[in-house]
Coordinates of C-alpha atoms and ligand atoms in Angstrom, one line a residue:
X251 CA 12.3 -19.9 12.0
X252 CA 12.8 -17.4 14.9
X253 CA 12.4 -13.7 13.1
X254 CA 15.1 -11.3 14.1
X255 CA 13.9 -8.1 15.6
X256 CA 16.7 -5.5 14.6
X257 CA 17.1 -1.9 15.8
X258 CA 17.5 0.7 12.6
X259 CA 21.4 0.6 13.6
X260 CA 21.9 -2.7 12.4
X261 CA 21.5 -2.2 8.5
X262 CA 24.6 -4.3 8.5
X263 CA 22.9 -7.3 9.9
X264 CA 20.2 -7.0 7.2
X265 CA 22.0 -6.0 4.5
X266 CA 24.4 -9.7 5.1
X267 CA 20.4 -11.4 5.1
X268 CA 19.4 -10.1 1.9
X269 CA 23.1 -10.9 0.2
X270 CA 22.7 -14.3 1.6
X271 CA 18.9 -15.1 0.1
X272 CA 17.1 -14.3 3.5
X273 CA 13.9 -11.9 3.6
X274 CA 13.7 -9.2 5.8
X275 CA 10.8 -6.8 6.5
X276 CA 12.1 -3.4 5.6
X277 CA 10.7 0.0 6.5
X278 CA 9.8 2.5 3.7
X279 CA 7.9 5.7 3.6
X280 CA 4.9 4.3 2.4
X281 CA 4.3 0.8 4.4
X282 CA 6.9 -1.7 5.7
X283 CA 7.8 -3.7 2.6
X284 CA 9.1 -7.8 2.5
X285 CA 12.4 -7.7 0.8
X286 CA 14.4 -9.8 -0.8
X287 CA 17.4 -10.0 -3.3
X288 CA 15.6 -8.9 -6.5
X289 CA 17.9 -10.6 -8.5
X290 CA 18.1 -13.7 -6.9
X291 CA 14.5 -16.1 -7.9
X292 CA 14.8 -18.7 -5.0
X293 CA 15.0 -15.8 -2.6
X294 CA 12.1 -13.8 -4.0
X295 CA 10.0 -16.8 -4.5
X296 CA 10.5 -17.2 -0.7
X297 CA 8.9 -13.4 -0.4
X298 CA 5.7 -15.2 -2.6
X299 CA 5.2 -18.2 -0.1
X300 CA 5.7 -15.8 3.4
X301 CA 2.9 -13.5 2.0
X302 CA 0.3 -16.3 0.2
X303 CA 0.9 -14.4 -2.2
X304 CA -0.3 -15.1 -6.2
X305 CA 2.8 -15.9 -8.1
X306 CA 0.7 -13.7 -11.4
X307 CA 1.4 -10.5 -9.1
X308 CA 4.6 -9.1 -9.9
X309 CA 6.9 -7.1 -7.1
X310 CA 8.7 -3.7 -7.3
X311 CA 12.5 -3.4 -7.2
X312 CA 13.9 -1.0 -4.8
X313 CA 16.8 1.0 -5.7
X314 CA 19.4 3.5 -3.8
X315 CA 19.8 5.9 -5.8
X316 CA 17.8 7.2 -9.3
X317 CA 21.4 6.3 -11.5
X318 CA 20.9 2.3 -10.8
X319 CA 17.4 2.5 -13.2
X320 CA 19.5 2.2 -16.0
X321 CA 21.4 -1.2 -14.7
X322 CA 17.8 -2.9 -15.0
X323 CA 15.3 -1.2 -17.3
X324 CA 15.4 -0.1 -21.1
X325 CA 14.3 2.6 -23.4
X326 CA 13.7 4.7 -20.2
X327 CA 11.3 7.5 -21.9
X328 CA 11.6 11.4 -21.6
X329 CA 9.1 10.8 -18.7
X330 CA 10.6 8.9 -16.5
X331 CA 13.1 11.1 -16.4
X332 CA 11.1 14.0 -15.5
X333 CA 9.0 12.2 -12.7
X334 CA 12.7 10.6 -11.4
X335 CA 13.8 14.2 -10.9
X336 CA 10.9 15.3 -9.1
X337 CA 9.6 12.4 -6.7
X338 CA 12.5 10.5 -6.5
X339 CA 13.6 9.7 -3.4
X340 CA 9.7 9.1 -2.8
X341 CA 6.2 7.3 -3.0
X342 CA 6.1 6.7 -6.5
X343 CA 6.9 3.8 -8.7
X344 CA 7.1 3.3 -12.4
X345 CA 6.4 0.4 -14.8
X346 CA 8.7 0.1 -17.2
X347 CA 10.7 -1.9 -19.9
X348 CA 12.5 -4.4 -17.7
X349 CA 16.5 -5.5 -19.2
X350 CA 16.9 -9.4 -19.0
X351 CA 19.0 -8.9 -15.4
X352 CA 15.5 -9.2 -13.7
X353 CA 14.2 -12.7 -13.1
X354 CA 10.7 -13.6 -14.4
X355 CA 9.8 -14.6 -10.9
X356 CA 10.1 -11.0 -9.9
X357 CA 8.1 -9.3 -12.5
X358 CA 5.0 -12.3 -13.0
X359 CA 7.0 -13.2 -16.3
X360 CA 5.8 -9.4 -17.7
X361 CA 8.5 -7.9 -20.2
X362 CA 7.9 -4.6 -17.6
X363 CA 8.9 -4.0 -14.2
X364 CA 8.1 -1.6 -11.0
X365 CA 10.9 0.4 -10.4
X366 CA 11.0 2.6 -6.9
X367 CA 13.6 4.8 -4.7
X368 CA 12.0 5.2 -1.9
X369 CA 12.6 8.3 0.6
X370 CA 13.5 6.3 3.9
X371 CA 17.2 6.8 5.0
X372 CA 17.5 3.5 6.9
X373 CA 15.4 1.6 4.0
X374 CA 18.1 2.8 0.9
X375 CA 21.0 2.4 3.6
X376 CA 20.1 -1.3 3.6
X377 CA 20.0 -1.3 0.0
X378 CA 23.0 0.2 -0.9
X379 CA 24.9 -1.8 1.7
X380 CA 23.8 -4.9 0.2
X381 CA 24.2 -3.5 -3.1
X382 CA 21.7 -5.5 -4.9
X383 CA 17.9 -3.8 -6.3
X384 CA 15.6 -5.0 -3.3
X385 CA 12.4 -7.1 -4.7
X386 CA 9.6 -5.9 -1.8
X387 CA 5.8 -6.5 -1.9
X388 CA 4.2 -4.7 0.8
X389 CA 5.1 -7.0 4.5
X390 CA 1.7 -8.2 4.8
X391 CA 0.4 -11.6 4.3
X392 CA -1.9 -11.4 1.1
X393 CA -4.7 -9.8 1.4
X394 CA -4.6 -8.3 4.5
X395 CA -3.9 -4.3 5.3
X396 CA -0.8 -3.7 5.0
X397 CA 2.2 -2.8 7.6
X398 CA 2.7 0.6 9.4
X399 CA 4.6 -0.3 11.5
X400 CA 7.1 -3.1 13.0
X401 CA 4.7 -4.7 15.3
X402 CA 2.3 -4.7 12.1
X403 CA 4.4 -6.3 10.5
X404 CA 5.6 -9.1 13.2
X405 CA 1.6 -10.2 13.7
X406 CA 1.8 -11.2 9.7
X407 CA 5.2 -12.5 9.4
X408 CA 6.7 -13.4 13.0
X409 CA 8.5 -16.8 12.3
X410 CA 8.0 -16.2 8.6
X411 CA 10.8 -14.4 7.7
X412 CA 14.4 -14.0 8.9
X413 CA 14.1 -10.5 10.4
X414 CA 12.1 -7.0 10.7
X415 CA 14.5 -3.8 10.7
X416 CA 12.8 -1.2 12.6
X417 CA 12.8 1.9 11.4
X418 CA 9.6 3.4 12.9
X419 CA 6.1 4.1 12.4
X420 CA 5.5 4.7 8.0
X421 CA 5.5 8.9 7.3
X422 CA 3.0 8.0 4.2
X423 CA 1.0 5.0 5.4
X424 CA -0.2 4.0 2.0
X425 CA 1.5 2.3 -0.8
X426 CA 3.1 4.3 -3.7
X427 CA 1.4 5.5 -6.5
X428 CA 2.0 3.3 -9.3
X429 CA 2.0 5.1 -13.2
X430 CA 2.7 2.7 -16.6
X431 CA 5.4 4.8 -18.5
X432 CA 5.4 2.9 -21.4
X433 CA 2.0 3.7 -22.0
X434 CA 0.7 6.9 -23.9
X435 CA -0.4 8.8 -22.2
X436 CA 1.0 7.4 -19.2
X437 CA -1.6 5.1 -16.7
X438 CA -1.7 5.4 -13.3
X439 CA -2.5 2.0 -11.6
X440 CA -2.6 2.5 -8.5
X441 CA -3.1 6.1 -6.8
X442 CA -0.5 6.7 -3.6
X443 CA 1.7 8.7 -1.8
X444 CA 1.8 10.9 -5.1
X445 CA -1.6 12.8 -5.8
X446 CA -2.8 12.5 -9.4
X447 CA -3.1 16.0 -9.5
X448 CA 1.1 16.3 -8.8
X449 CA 1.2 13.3 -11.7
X450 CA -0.6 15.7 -13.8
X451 CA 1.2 18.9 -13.4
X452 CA 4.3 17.2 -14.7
X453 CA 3.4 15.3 -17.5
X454 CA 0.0 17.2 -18.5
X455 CA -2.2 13.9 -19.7
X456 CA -2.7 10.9 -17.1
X457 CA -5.0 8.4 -17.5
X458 CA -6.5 6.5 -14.8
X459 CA -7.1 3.1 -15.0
X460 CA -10.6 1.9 -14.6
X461 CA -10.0 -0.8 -11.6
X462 CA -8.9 2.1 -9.4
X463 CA -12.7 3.1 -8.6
X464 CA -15.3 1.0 -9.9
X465 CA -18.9 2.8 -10.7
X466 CA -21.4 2.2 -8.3
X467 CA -24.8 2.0 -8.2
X468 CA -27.3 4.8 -7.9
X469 CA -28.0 5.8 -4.2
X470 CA -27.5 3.7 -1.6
X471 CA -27.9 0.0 -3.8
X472 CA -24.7 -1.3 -1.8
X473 CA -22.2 -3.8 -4.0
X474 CA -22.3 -7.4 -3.0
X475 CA -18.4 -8.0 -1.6
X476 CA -17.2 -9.7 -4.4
X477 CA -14.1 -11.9 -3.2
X478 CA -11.5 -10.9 -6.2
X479 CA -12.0 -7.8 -5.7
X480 CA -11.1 -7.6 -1.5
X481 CA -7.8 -6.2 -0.7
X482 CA -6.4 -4.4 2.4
X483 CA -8.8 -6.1 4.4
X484 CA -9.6 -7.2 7.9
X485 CA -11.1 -9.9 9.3
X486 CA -14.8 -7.9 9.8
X487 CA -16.8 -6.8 6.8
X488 CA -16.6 -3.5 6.1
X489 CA -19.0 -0.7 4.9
X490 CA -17.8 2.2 3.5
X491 CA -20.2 5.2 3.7
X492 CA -19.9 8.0 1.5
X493 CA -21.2 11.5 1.5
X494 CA -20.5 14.7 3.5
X495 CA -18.5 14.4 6.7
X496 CA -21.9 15.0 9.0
X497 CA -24.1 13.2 7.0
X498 CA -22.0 9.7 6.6
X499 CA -21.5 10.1 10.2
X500 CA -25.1 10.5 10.8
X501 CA -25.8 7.2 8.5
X502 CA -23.5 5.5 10.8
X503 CA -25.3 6.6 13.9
X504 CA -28.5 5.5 12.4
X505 CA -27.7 2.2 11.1
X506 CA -25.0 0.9 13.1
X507 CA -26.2 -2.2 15.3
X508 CA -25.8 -1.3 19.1
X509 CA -26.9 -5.0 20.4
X510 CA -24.2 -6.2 18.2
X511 CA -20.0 -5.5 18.2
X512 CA -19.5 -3.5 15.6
X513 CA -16.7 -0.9 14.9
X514 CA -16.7 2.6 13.7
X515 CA -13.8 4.1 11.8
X516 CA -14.5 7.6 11.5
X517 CA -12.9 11.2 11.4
X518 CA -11.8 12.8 14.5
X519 CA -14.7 15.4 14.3
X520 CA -17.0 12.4 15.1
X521 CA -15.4 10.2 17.6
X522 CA -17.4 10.3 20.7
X523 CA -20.8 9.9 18.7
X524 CA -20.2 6.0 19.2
X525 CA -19.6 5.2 22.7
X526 CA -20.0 1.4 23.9
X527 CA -18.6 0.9 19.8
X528 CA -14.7 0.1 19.6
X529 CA -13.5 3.4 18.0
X530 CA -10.4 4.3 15.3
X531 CA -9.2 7.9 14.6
X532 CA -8.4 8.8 10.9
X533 CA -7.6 12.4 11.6
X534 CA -9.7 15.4 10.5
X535 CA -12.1 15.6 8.0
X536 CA -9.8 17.8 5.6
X537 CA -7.1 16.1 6.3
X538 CA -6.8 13.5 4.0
X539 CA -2.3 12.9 4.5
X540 CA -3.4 12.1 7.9
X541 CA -6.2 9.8 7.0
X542 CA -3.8 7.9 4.5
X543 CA -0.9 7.5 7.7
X544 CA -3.8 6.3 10.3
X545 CA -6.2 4.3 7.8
X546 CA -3.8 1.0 7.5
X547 CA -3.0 1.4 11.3
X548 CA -7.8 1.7 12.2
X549 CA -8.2 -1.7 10.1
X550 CA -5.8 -3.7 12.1
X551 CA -7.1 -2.3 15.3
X552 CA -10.4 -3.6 14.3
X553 CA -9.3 -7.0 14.1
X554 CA -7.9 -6.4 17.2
X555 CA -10.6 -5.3 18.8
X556 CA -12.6 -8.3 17.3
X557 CA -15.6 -6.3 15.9
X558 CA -18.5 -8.3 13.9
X559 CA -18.7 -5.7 11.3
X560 CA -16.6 -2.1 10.5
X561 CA -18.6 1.1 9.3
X562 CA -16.1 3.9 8.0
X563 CA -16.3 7.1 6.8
X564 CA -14.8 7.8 3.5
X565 CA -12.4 11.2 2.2
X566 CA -13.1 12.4 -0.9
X567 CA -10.9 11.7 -3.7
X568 CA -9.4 15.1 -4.2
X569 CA -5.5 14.9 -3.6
X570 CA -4.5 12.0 -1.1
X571 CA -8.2 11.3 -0.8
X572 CA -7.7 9.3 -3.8
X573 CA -5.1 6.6 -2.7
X574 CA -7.4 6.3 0.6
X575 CA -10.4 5.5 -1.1
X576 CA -9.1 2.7 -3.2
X577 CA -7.8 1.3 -0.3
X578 CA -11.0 1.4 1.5
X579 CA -13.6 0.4 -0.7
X580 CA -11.1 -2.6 -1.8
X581 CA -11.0 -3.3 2.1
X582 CA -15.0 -3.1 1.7
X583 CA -14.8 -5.2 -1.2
X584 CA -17.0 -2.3 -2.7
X585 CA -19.6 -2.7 -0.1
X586 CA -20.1 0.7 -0.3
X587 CA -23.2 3.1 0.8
X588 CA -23.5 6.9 -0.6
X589 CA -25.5 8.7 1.2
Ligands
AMP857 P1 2.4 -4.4 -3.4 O1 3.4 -3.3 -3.1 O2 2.3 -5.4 -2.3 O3 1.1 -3.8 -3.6 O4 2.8 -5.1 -4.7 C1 3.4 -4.4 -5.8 C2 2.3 -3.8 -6.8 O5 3.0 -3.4 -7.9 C3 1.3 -4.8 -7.2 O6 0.0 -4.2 -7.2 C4 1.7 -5.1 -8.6 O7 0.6 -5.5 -9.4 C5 2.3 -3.8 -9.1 N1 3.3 -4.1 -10.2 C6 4.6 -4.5 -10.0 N2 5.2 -4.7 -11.2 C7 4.3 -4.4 -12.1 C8 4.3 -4.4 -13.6 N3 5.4 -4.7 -14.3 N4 3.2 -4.0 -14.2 C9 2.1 -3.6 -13.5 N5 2.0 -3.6 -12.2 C10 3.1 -4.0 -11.5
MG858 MG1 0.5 -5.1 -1.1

């Protein structure tokens, strides 16, 4: 199959693929997604085989516009409400009681299902002009980081899929956050473009769910990389060190092999400490929005670069921090170093 490139005029041209049961890779806010007529099962099982993806892990629908939630979910709770009206358009996505319109293959079979409105002009012009909820995992094949941009996104799925819209490179470069409405207090699954803390000054109580960030072990015991658990990951192992900006850095120094090609993806502040080491910005030290737009971007250039073995430095968890250290110590597969 020869993937269309298309230019972010031609939402016409993709919005005719998606009524017609094609996939195209769509460009969102958060990462370029793989969409597909949510309410069509042979096209969205076609998003499942692109990706390698488990049929057991259920897809978000995309919608235009906050009004279509009702047309596919039920007993939409006081909350939903309140989190539509402040994030929506935007990086967040909510579980919640599915209506019978939405095929099984789309939500793993689960009486629930991810709804999202994301804040990308070109990505809710496609959807509206097709006029069908979009079904989109992130564009990535399973398991690997996922898509910032359209040339991301064509080294995964070029010949895959029937086209890629561009629509430039991703404002939030992580995934939404995800937060389970039906529960009580409400969960959040997965942390995102939307800090906790903004979660938490809307609704008060939010609970996090324990797969987010696993405990470690005291000091510097490092987790075997356990296989289930690796996501958003490169080719290279990865070692996430944690600790103070300086001091993680320093660790890096210390231990990283220089008769050996190994890669170092580290704040700006620290960038020519490795020289004769392939090298990937994530922004400043405090800057964690920045580390979450450059972090997807640093693991593919990795692979690029072909390194053995990836050292990075790690955020804290405070705001954004949060979303980018789930996705790096799943990268690591918790192969993680605190120092
Ligand atoms: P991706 O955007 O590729 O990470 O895939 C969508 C994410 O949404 C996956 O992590 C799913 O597990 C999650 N998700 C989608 N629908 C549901 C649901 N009904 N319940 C819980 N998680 C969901
Ligand atoms: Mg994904």
């Amino acid at each position: 199959m020869k993937t269309e490139q298309l230019r972010g005029t031609e939402i016409e041209r993709a919005a005719l693929i998606l009524k017609t049961g094609g996939l195209v890779g769509i460009p969102t806010e958060t990462v370029y997604g793989l969409g597909a007529n949510g309410l069509n099962p042979r096209a969205v099982e076609d998003i499942f085989r692109a990706k390698g993806r488990p049929q057991d892990n259920p897809l978000i629908l995309h919608i235009p516009d906050p009004s279509w939630l009702e047309w596919y979910c039920e007993d939409v709770p006081d909350t939903a409400r309140k989190l539509a009206k402040r994030f929506w358009p935007g990086p967040l996505t909510m579980i919640l009681r599915r209506k019978r319109i939405v095929p099984d293959v789309v939500t793993a079979g689960l009486d629930t299902v991810g709804m999202r409105c994301p804040d990308h002009s070109i990505c809710r012009a496609v959807i509206r002009a097709a006029g069908v909820p979009v079904a989109a995992p992130s564009g990535n094949t399973s398991g690997r980081p996922s898509p910032t941009s359209m040339a991301d996104m064509l080294e995964d799925m070029d010949g895959k899929i029937d086209a890629i819209l561009d629509g430039g490179d991703c404002q939030v470069g992580v995934e939404s956050s995800i937060i389970d409405v039906t529960a009580n207090p409400p969960r959040l699954l997965r942390p995102g473009g939307v800090p906790l803390e903004e979660l938490r000054a809307v609704l008060g109580e939010v609970e996090l769910d324990p797969a987010i960030l696993r405990p470690m072990g005291e000091g510097e015991k490092p987790r075997a990389p356990g296989m289930k658990y690796r996501h958003y990951a490169p080719k290279a192992p990865v070692t996430v060190v944690k600790g103070s900006p300086a001091r993680s850095a320093q660790y890096i120094l210390d231990h990283i092999d220089h008769s050996y090609w190994e890669g170092v993806i580290c704040f700006d502040e620290f960038a020519d400490w490795y020289p004769g080491h392939p090298v990937e910005r994530l922004g400043g030290a405090v800057d964690c929005w920045e580390n979450a737009r450059r972090l997807f971007h640093a693991l593919r250039a990795m692979d690029e670069a072909g390194v053995k073995r990836i050292w990075a430095q790690s955020p804290g968890t405070a705001g954004m921090g949060l979303a980018v250290v789930n996705r790096l110590d799943k990268a690591a597969g918790f192969h993680i170093v605190e120092v």
